[in-house]
CSV table of C-alpha atoms and ligand atoms in Angstrom, one decimal:
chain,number,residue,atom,x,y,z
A,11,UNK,CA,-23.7,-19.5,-38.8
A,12,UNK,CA,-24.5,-17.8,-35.9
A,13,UNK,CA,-22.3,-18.8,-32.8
A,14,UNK,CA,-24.2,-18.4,-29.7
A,15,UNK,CA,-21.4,-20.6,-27.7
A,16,UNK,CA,-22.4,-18.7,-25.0
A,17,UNK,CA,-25.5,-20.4,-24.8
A,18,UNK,CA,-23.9,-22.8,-22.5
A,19,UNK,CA,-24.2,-21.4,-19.4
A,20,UNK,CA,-26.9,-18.2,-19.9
A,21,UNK,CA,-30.4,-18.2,-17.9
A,22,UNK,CA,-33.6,-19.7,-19.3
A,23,UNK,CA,-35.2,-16.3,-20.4
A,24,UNK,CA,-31.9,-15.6,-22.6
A,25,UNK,CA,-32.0,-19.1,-24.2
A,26,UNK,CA,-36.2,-18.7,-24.6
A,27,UNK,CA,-35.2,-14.8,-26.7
A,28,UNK,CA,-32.3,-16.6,-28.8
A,29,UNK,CA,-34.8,-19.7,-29.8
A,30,UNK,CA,-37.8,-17.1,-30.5
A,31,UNK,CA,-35.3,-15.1,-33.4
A,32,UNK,CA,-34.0,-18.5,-34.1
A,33,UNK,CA,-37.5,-20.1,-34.8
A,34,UNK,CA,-39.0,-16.6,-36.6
A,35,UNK,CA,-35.7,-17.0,-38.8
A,36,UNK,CA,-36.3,-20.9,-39.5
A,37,UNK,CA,-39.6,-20.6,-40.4
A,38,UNK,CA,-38.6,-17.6,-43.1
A,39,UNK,CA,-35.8,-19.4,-44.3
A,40,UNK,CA,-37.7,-22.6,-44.9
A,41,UNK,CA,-40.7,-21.0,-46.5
A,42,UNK,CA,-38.4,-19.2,-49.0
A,43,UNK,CA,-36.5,-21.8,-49.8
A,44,UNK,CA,-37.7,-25.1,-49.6
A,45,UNK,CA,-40.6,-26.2,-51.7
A,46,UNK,CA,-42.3,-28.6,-49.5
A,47,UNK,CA,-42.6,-26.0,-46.7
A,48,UNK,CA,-43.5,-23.2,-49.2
A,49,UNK,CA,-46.7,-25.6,-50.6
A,50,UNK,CA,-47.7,-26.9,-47.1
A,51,UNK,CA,-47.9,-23.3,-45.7
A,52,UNK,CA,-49.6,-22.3,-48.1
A,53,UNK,CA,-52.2,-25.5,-48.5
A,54,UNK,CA,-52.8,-24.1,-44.7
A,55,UNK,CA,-52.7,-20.5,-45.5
A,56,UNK,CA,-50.5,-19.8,-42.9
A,57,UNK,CA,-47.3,-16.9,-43.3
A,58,UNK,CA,-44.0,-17.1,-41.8
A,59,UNK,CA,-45.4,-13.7,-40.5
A,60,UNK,CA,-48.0,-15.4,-38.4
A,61,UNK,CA,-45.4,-16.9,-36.3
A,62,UNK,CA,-44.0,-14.1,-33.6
A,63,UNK,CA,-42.8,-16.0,-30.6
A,64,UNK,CA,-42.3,-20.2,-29.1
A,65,UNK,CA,-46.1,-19.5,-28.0
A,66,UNK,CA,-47.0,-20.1,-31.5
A,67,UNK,CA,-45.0,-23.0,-32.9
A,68,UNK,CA,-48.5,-25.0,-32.4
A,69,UNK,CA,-49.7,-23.2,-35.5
A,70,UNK,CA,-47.2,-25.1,-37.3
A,71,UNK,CA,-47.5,-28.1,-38.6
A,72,UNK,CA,-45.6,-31.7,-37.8
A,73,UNK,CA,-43.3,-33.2,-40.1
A,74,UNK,CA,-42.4,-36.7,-40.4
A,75,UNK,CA,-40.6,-39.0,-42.2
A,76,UNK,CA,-43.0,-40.2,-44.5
A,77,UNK,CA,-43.4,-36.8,-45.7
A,78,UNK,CA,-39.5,-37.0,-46.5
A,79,UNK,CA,-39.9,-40.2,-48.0
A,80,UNK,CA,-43.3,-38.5,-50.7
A,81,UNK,CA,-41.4,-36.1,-52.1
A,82,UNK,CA,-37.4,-36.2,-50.5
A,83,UNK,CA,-36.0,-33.5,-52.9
A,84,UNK,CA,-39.3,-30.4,-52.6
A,85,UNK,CA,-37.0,-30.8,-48.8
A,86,UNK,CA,-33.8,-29.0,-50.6
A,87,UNK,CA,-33.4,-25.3,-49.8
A,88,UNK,CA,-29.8,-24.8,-51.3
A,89,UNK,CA,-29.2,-25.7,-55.5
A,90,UNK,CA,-27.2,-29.0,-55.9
A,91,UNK,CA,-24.4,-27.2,-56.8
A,92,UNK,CA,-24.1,-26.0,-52.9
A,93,UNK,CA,-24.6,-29.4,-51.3
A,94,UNK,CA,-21.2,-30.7,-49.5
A,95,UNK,CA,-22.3,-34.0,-48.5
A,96,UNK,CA,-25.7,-36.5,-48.7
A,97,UNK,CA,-26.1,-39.0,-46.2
A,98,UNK,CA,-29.2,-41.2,-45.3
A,99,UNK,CA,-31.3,-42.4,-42.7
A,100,UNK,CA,-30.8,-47.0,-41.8
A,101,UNK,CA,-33.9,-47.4,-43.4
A,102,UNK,CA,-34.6,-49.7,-40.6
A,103,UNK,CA,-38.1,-48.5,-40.4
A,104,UNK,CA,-39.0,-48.3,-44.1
A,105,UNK,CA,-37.2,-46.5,-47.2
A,106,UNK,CA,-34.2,-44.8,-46.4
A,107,UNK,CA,-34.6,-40.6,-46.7
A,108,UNK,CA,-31.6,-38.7,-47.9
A,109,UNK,CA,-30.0,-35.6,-46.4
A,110,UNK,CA,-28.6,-33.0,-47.9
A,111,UNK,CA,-25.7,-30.4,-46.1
A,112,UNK,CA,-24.3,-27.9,-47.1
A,113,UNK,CA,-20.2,-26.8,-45.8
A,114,UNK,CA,-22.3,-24.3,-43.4
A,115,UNK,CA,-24.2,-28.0,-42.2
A,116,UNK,CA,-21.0,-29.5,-41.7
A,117,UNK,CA,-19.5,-26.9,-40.0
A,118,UNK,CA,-22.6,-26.7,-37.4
A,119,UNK,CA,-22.4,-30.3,-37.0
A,120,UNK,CA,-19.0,-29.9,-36.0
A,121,UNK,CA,-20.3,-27.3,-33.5
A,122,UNK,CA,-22.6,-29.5,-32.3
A,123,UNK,CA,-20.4,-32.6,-31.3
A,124,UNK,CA,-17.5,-30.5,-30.4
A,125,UNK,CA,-20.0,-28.7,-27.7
A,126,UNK,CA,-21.4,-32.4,-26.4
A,127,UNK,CA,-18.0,-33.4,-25.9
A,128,UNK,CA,-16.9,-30.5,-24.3
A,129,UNK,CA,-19.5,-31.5,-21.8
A,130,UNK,CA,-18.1,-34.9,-21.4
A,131,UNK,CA,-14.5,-33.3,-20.6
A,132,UNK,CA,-12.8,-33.9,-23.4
A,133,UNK,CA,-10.0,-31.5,-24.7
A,134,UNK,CA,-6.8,-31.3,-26.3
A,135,UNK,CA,-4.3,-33.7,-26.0
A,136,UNK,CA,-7.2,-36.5,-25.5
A,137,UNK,CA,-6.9,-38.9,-28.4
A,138,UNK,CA,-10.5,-40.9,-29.2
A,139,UNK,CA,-10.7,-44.4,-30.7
A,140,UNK,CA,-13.9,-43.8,-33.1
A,141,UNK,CA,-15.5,-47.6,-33.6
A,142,UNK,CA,-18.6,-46.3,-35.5
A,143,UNK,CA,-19.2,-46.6,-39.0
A,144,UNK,CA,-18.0,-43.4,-40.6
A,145,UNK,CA,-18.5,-44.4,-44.4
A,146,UNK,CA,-21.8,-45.8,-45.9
A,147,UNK,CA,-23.9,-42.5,-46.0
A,148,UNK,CA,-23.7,-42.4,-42.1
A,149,UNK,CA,-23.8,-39.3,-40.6
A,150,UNK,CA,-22.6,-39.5,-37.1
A,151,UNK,CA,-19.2,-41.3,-37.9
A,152,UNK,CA,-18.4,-38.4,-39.1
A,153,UNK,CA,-19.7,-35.8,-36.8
A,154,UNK,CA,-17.7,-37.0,-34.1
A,155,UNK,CA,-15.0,-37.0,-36.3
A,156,UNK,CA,-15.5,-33.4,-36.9
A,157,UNK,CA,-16.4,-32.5,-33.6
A,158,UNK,CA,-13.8,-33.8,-32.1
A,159,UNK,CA,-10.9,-32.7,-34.1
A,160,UNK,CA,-12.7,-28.5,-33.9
A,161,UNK,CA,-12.3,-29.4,-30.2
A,162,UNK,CA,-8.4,-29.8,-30.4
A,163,UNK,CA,-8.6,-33.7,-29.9
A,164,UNK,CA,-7.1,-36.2,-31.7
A,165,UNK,CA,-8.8,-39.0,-33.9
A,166,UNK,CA,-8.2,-42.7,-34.9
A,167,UNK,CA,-10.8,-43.2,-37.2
A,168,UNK,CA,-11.1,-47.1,-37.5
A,169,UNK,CA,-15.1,-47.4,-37.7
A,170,UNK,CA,-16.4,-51.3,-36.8
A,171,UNK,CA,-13.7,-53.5,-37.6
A,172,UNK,CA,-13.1,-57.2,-36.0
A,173,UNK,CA,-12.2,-57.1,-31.9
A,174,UNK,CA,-8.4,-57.9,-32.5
A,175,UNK,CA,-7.9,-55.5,-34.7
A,176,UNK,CA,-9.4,-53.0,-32.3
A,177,UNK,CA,-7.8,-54.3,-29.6
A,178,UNK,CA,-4.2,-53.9,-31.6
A,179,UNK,CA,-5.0,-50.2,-32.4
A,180,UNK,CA,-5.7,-49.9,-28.4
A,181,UNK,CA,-2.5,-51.6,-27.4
A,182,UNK,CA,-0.5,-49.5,-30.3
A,183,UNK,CA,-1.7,-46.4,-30.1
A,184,UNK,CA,-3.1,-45.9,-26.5
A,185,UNK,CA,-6.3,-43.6,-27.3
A,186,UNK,CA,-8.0,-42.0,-24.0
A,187,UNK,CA,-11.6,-42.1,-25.4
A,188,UNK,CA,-13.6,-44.5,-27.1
A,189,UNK,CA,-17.0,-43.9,-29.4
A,190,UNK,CA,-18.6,-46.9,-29.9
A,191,UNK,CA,-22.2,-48.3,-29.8
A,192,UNK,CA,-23.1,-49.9,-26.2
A,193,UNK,CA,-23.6,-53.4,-27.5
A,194,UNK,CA,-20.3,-53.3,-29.2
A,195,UNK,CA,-18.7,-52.4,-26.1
A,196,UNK,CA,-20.1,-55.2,-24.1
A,197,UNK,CA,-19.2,-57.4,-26.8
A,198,UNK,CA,-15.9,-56.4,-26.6
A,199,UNK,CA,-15.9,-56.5,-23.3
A,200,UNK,CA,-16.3,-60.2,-23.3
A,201,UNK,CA,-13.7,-60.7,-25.8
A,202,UNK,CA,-11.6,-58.3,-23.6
A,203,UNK,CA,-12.4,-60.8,-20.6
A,204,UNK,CA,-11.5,-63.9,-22.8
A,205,UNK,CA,-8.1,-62.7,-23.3
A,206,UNK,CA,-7.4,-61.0,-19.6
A,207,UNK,CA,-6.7,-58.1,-20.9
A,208,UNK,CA,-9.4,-55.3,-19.8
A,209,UNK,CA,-9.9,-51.9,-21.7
A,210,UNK,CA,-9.6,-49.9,-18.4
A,211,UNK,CA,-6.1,-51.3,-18.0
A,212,UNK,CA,-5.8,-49.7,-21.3
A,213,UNK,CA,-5.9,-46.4,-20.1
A,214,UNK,CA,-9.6,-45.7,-21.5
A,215,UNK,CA,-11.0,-42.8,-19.5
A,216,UNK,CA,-14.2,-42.1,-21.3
A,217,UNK,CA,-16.6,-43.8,-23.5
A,218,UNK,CA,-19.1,-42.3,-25.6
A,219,UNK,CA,-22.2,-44.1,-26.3
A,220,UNK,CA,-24.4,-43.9,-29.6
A,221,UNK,CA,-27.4,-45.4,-30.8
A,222,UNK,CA,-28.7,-47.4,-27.9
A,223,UNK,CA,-30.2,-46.3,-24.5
A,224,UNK,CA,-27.4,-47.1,-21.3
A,225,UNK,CA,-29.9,-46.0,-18.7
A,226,UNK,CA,-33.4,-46.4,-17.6
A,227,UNK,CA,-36.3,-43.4,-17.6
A,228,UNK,CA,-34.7,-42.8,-13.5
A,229,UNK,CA,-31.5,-42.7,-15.4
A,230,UNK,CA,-30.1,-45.7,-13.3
A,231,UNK,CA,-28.4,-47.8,-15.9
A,232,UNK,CA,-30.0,-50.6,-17.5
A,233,UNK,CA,-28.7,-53.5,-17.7
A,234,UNK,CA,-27.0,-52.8,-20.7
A,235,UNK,CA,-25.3,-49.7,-19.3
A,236,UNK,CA,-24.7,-52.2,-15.5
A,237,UNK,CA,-22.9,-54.1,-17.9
A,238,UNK,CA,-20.5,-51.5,-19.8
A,239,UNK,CA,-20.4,-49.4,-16.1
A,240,UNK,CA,-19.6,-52.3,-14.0
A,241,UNK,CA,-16.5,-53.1,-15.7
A,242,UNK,CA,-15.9,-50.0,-16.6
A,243,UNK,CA,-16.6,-47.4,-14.1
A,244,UNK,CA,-18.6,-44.5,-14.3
A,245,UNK,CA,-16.4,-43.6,-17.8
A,246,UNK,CA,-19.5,-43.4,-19.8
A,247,UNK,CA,-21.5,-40.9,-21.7
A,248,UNK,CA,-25.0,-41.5,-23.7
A,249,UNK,CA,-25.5,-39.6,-26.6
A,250,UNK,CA,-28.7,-39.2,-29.1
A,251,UNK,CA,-28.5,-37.9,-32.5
A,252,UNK,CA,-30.8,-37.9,-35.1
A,253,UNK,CA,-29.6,-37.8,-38.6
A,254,UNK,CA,-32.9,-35.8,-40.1
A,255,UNK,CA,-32.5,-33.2,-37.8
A,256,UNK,CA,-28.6,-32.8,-37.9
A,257,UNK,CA,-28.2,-33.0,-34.1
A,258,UNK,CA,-27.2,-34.5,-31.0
A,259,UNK,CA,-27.4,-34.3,-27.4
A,260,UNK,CA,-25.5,-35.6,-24.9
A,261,UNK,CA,-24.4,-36.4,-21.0
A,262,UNK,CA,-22.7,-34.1,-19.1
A,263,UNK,CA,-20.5,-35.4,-16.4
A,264,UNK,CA,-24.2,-35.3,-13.8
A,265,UNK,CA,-25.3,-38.2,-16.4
A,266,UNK,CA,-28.8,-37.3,-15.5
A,267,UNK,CA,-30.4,-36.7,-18.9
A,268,UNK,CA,-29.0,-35.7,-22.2
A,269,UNK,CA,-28.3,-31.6,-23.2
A,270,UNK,CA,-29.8,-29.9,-26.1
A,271,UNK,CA,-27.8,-26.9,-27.7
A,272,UNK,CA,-30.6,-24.5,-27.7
A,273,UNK,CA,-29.2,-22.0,-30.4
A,274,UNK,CA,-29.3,-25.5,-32.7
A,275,UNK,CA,-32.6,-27.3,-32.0
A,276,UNK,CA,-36.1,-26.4,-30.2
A,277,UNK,CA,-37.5,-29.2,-27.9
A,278,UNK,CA,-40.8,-30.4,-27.7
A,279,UNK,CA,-42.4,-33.6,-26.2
A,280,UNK,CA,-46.2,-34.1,-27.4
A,281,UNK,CA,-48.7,-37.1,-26.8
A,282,UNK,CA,-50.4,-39.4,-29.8
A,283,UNK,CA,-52.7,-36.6,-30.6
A,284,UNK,CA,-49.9,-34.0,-31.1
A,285,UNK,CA,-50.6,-32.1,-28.1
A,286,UNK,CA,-47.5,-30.6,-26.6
A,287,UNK,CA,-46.3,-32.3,-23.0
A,288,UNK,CA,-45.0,-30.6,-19.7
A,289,UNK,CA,-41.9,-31.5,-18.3
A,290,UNK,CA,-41.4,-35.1,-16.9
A,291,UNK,CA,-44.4,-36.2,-19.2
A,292,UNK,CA,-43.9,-39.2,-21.4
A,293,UNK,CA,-44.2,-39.0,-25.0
A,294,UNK,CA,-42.9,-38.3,-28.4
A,295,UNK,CA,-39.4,-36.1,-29.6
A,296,UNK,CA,-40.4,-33.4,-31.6
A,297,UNK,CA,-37.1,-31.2,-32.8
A,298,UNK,CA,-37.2,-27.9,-35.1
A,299,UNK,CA,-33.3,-27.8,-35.6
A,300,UNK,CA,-32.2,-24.3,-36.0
A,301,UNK,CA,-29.6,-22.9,-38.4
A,302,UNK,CA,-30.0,-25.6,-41.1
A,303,UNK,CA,-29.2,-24.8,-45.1
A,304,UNK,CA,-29.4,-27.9,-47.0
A,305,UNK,CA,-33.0,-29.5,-45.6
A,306,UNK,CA,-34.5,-27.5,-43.2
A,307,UNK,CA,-37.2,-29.3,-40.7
A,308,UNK,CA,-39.8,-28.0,-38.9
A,309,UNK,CA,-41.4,-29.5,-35.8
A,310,UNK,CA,-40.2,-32.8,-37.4
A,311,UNK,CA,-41.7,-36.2,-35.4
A,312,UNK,CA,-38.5,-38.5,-34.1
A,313,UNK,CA,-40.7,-41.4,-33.7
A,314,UNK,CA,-38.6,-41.7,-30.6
A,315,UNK,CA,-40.4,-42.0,-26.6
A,316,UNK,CA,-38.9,-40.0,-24.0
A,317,UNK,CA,-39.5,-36.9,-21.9
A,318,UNK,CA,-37.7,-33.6,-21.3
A,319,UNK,CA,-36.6,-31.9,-18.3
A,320,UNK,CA,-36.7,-28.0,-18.4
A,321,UNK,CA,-35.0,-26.9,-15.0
A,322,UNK,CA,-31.2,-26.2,-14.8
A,323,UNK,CA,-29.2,-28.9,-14.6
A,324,UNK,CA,-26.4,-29.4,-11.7
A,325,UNK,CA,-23.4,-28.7,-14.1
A,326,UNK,CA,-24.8,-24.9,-14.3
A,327,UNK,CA,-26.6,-25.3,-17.9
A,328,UNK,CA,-30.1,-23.9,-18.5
A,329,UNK,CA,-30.6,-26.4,-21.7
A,330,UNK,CA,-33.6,-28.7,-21.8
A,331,UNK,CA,-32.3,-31.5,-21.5
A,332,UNK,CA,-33.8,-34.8,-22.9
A,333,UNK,CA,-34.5,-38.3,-21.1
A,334,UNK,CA,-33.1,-41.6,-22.2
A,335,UNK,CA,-34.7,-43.3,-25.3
A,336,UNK,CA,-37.7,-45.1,-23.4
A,337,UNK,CA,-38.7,-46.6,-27.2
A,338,UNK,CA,-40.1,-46.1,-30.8
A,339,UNK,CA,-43.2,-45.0,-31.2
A,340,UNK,CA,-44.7,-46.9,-33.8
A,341,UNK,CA,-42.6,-50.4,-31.9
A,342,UNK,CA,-45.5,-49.6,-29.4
A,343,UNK,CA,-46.6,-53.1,-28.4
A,344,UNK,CA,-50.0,-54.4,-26.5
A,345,UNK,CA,-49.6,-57.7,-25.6
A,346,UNK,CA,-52.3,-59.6,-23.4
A,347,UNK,CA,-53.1,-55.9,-22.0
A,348,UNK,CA,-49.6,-55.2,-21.5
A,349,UNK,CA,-47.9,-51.8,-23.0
A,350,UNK,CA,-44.3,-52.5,-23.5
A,351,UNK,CA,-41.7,-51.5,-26.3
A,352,UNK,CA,-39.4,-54.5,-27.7
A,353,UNK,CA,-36.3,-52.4,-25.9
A,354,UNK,CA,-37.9,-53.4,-22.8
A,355,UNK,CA,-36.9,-57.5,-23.7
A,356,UNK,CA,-34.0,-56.8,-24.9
A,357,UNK,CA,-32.9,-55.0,-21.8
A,358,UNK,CA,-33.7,-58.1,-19.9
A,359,UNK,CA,-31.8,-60.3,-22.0
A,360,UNK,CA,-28.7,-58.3,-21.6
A,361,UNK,CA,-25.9,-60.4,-19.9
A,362,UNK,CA,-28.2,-63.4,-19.7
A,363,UNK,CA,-25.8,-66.4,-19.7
A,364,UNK,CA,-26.0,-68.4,-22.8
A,365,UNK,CA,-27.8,-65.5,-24.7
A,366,UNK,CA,-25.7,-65.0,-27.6
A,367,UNK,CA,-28.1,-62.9,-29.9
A,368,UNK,CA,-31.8,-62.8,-30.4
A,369,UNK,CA,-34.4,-61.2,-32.7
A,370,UNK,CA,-38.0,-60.3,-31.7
A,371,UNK,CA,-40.5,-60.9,-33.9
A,372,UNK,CA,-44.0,-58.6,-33.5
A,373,UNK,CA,-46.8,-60.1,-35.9
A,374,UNK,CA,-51.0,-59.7,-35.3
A,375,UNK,CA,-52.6,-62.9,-33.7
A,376,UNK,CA,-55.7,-64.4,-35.4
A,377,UNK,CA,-57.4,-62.5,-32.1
A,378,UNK,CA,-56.3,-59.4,-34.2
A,379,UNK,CA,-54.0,-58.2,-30.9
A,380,UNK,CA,-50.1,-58.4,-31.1
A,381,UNK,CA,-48.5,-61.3,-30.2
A,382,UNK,CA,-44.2,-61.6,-30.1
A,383,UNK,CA,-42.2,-64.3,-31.1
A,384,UNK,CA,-38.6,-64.0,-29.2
A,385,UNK,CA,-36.1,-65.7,-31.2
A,386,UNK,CA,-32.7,-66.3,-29.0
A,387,UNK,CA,-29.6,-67.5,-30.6
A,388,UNK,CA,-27.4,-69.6,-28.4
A,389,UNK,CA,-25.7,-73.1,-28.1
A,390,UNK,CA,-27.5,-74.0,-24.9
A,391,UNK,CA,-30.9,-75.7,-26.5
A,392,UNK,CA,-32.7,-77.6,-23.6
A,393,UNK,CA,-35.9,-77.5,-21.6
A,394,UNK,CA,-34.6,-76.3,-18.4
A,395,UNK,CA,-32.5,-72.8,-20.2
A,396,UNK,CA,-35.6,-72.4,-21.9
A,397,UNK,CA,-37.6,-72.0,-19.0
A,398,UNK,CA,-34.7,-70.1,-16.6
A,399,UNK,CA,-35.2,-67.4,-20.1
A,400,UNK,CA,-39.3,-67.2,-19.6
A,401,UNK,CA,-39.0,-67.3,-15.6
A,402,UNK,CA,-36.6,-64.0,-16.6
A,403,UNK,CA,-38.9,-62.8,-19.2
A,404,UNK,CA,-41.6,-62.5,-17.0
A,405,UNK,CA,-39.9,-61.3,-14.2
A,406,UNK,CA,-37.7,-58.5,-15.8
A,407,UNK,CA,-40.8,-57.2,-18.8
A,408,UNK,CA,-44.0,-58.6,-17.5
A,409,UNK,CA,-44.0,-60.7,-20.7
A,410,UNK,CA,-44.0,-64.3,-21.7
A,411,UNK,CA,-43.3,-64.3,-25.4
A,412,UNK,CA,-43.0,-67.6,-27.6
A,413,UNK,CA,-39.7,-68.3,-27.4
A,414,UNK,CA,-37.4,-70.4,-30.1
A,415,UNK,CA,-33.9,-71.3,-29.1
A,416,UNK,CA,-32.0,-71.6,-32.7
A,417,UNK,CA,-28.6,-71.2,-33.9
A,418,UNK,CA,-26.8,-68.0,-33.3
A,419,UNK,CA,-25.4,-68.1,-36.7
A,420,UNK,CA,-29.1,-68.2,-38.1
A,421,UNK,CA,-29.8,-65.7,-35.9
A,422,UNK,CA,-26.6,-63.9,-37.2
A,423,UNK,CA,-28.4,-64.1,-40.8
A,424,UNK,CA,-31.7,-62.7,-39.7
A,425,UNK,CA,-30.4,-59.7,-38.4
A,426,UNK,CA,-28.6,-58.1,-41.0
A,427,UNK,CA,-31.1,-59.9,-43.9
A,428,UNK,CA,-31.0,-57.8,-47.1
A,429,UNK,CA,-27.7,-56.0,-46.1
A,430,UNK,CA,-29.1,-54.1,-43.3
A,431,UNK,CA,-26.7,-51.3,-41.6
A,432,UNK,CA,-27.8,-52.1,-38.4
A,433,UNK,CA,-28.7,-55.3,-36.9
A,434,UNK,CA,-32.6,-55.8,-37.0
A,435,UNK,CA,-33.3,-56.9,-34.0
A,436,UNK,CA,-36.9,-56.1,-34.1
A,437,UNK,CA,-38.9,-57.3,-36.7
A,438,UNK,CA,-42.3,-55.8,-37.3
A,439,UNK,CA,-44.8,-58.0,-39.4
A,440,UNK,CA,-48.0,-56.5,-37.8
A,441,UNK,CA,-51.1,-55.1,-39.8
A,442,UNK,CA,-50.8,-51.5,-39.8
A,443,UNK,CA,-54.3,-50.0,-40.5
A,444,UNK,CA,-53.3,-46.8,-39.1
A,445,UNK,CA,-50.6,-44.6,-37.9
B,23,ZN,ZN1,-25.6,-31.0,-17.1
């Protein structure tokens, strides 16, 4: 692989040469190798030679996921014999694809995280308490594994286990970092509280974030993050990876939008019609990761809402850097004229007092527009929390959902229904006639 570790701290026009040979060398390497991007170039009748610079990556096409899910294998670029490791995608939003990397993936995965965490501060001697699933076909368990033991760190890889056991491990072995997913921090946090015994008196100094947004599109936090920071301090670091693409990005200690590496991924932001967006400008992720063996991807669709941000950033890097998670695209809701993504309500449920877990339900009215059902688990179950919890609704997302107060153990049962990875805490049962 090539190393450009230099890539750190070099101007714009040296990052914008490194991705141009980068991108000419992807698109070559893809078209050789795998079938699916030999048969779509050539369905278009366009030639790897046809691409010369960044200027012309809108001759390529898009990928997405479905066109992982048609045909997953045409995606392989390497024989079987060469794959080190498969892992999948939740398959929260349809059939799960599968990955294939090769030791030359791993190893740039590895680059990858070590690099974020650099940025966070983390070195040698710093031991990190990892409390994401690191099994199961899940990639990033195991890239901040790697990443952090190629950084010199040191690792207690315990993955989501109950709270006392976590809280044992803490007490035992006195880790200085934590990487967890924000809603199991603030969960813990309450157990933490229960007991009197808070993680900062623990001698945490940093927690890194996965999987769910801390901060809002000013990159204040939202209330999710208020909750982590305000008992925590300002100890925490977002991170986004995508498991298609192979990549992350992450905070640096500014915590004012998330770094790319540029010698591993090309940024792009474009609007519903594919059309690419300027800085600042809100729409879908669009990554072309660089340097991939196993599956390459080009100009592959996140499904993910955010924006990018182009001009150096205050710690001295030149990377675009990305936005917070704003949304998913196709979790897009209308409702009663009203654009809003289901993040939106569950950021204003956050800390709610009595709130113990909810699920929102999207389904199509008989008016043919979207209409939510918000289901909240908790053991309050009378008029007046019901309406303090639409009062809030309306106040904090400029909604006013149906709302159905119910069990918290039923609740417990609806979100991981079927044996879902994640919890499922937005249901989508609206007719789809189109993208
Ligand atoms: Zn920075």
């Amino acid at each position: 692989m090539k190393n450009f570790d230099s890539t750190d701290m070099i101007s714009g026009g040296a990052i914008k040469s490194i991705q141009e040979e980068l991108l000419i060398e992807t698109i070559r390497y893809a078209y050789d190798n795998s079938s699916y991007y030999r048969r779509r170039f050539d369905s278009l009748g366009l030639l790897p030679s046809h691409i010369k610079g960044i200027e012309d990556i809108q001759k390529l096409p898009f990928t997405n996921k479905e066109n992982i899910q048609e045909d997953n294998w045409a995606f392989l670029a390497i024989t079987r014999q060469n794959i080190a490791e498969i892992v999948s995608t939740t398959g929260t939003t349809g059939d799960p694809v599968f990955i294939a990397l090769s030791h030359n993936d791993l190893e740039r995965l590895a680059c990858n995280e070590g690099r974020s965490f650099s940025y966070t501060g983390v070195k040698r001697g710093d031991i990190f308490h990892i409390a994401v699933t690191c099994d199961n076909l899940f990639i990033a368990g195991i890239a901040y594994y790697r990443g952090l033991i190629k950084l010199g760190a040191s690792v207690v890889r315990i993955g989501p286990q109950n709270i006392i056991r976590h809280f044992d491990l803490i007490k035992e072995l006195k880790p200085t970092g934590i990487v967890a997913v924000p809603s199991f921090i603030a969960q813990k946090l309450c157990r933490s509280g229960e007991n009197g015994a808070y993680l900062k008196d623990l001698g945490i100094e940093k927690i890194v974030l996965i999987g769910e947004s801390i901060r809002n599109a000013d990159f204040s936090a939202n209330p999710l993050g208020s909750l982590i920071e305000d008992a925590f301090g300002k100890m925490c670091y977002s991170t986004y990876g995508i498991t298609e693409g192979q990549v992350s990005f992450c905070e640096c200690e500014f915590h004012h939008g998330l770094h790319s590496h540029p010698d591993l991924v090309l940024v792009e932001i474009v609007d519903a019609n594919g059309n690419t967006l300027s800085d600042g400008e809100v729409g879908e992720l669009v990554l072309t990761p660089f340097q991939i063996e196993g599956m390459p991807l080009i100009r592959y669709k996140t499904g993910d809402i955010t924006f990018k941000i182009s001009k150096p950033c205050l710690c001295g890097r030149s990377s675009v850097l990305i936005g917070p998670i704003l949304g998913r695209k196709h979790h897009k809701l209308k409702v009663r004229g009203v654009t809003l993504y289901p993040q939106t309500i569950e950021n204003a449920l956050i800390g709610v007092k009595g709130v113990v877990n909810y699920q929102i339900e999207a389904y199509t009215g008989d008016d043919q527009t979207d209409h939510i059902v918000l289901r909240v688990g908790s053991y309050y179950n009378n008029g007046d929390f019901l309406t303090s919890l639409n009062d809030m609704l309306r106040a904090k997302a400029r909604v006013t959902p149906e709302v159905e107060i119910i069990h918290p153990m039923e609740i417990e049962k609806r979100l991981f229904e079927g044996g879902s990875r994640k919890a499922i805490t937005f249901k989508d049962r609206r007719f789809k006639l189109y993208e």
